[in-house]
């Protein structure tokens, strides 16, 4: 993330695989269309997914006034928030070769969330148009190059055809190391100290390039510890850190600075950290070998890691390679450890996405007539909670992400990782987006290839010599995405096998604060780092300096 404040998207596994909206041809104006003009600032035609957002004007203006402490009720942006249910209505259509100065009509009945806009109560709404030129809205939200309109107040249903104009292109992202003017002197010092020790990784993978038929880059950052000397004999244990949903190379700067600062203060031991970028056009590839995404796990273990060990003073053995990741990154680290137990000396996975598909955020995918939207009694499956309060349902998330686009949502990214390839060259959907009905044939494929608990049950005698004692999992009992349920099932499987493992269910912790220990928001990360170091350097006398 950039070094100014952002809300990190950590949607564990809930996006959507969807079909693109059908372009509409000429029509009679019997619907309440919204007309959008492409501004003439650019000379070239453009394509993308045209999105319209509408929200109740009074509610939005009151929220803006409250946030500004009464200074202003001006709303500068209207966007969808998957944590707020149906507060924002969205409509969409695909556009191709849109010529500047021309208009396109959007039918907000055709592809809309939560329903066609004709069902909105009559009244005043704030409306904004966005052209998602990179088809990455589900993963990153609005980004560089996307075109946006001003926020316009409209009375809906409108008597005529309201018109919006895409007149502004969002600027390119700043240097991710940029420190905001409001930053404290200590923060500025920490960033300045960490930056020389962070080295960009941009490795072209032969395996992935052969799979895709074009150069595929593996990206990340290598963080060396204080006192690191490339010419010295000293070697260091190495931690491979995988990001959660929504992460990429720009959004990992804050963790890099956090780790370096803690090592400099001797609150964490001296190790090399590799911050891996697992983002891709299809979502998070999670370093799993996939018939859709390609052999990411093989590329990491047989290409990138040997490349890094040849260029940095890394231990280069199983007891010096460790894994740490959160959310989708937590699933990736569990997968890598169980799939390549001879490569890694242990995983410390936090709040991982479901590792036992008997509890896929509360849904048993293996149940007869399984449905991810509704229980047998007809009640909705929740997807997101704030302790006892449900913030959104599985169905709401699915249908919002279908409108936002067919790529990059987390369930879509799971299907790109887990599902067989369909006749159309895309992953076969695990469930029907209209009804929520689960496809048992697809789930059977998921189980045989990617259900971690199932794999352990089937292959434990073979895996035990290299894997026993290497799984460490931490999750809050109030996890925002109900991930504690799947963790309990994985623990039961390992206990039933007589395996050595560490599971910690942290009372009342959520998806966002599982690392907190007292006032230290990185306390668990520090504990994890010392546990890793004890494996790599069992005779070391280094001890952590207490966090002030």
CSV table of N, CA, C and O in Angstrom, one decimal, residues 37 40 42 118 177-178 216 257 268 304 362 448 510:
chain,number,residue,atom,x,y,z
A,37,UNK,N,-21.1,10.6,-21.7
A,37,UNK,CA,-20.3,11.0,-22.7
A,37,UNK,C,-18.8,10.8,-22.4
A,37,UNK,O,-18.4,11.1,-21.2
A,40,UNK,N,-13.3,14.7,-24.3
A,40,UNK,CA,-12.5,14.8,-25.4
A,40,UNK,C,-11.0,15.1,-25.0
A,40,UNK,O,-10.2,15.5,-25.9
A,42,UNK,N,-8.7,13.0,-24.2
A,42,UNK,CA,-7.9,12.1,-24.9
A,42,UNK,C,-8.3,12.0,-26.4
A,42,UNK,O,-9.4,12.2,-26.7
A,118,UNK,N,-35.0,0.8,-11.4
A,118,UNK,CA,-36.5,1.1,-11.3
A,118,UNK,C,-37.1,0.8,-10.0
A,118,UNK,O,-38.1,1.3,-9.6
A,177,UNK,N,6.7,4.7,-1.9
A,177,UNK,CA,7.5,5.1,-0.7
A,177,UNK,C,7.2,6.5,-0.2
A,177,UNK,O,7.8,7.0,0.8
A,178,UNK,N,6.3,7.2,-0.9
A,178,UNK,CA,6.0,8.6,-0.6
A,178,UNK,C,5.4,8.7,0.8
A,178,UNK,O,4.5,7.9,1.1
A,216,UNK,N,6.2,-13.7,-18.4
A,216,UNK,CA,5.4,-13.6,-17.1
A,216,UNK,C,6.4,-13.2,-16.0
A,216,UNK,O,7.4,-14.0,-15.8
A,257,UNK,N,8.4,-1.6,6.0
A,257,UNK,CA,9.0,-0.6,7.0
A,257,UNK,C,8.8,-1.1,8.4
A,257,UNK,O,9.6,-1.0,9.3
A,268,UNK,N,12.7,-7.8,16.6
A,268,UNK,CA,12.6,-9.0,15.7
A,268,UNK,C,14.0,-9.4,15.4
A,268,UNK,O,14.9,-8.5,15.3
A,304,UNK,N,12.4,-19.1,-8.8
A,304,UNK,CA,12.6,-17.8,-8.1
A,304,UNK,C,13.5,-18.0,-6.8
A,304,UNK,O,14.4,-17.2,-6.6
A,362,UNK,N,-18.5,-21.1,6.4
A,362,UNK,CA,-19.8,-21.5,7.0
A,362,UNK,C,-20.6,-22.5,6.1
A,362,UNK,O,-21.5,-23.2,6.6
A,448,UNK,N,-10.2,-32.8,-4.7
A,448,UNK,CA,-9.0,-33.7,-5.1
A,448,UNK,C,-7.7,-33.0,-5.3
A,448,UNK,O,-6.7,-33.5,-5.2
A,510,UNK,N,-10.6,-10.3,15.4
A,510,UNK,CA,-11.2,-10.3,14.1
A,510,UNK,C,-10.1,-10.5,13.0
A,510,UNK,O,-9.0,-10.8,13.3
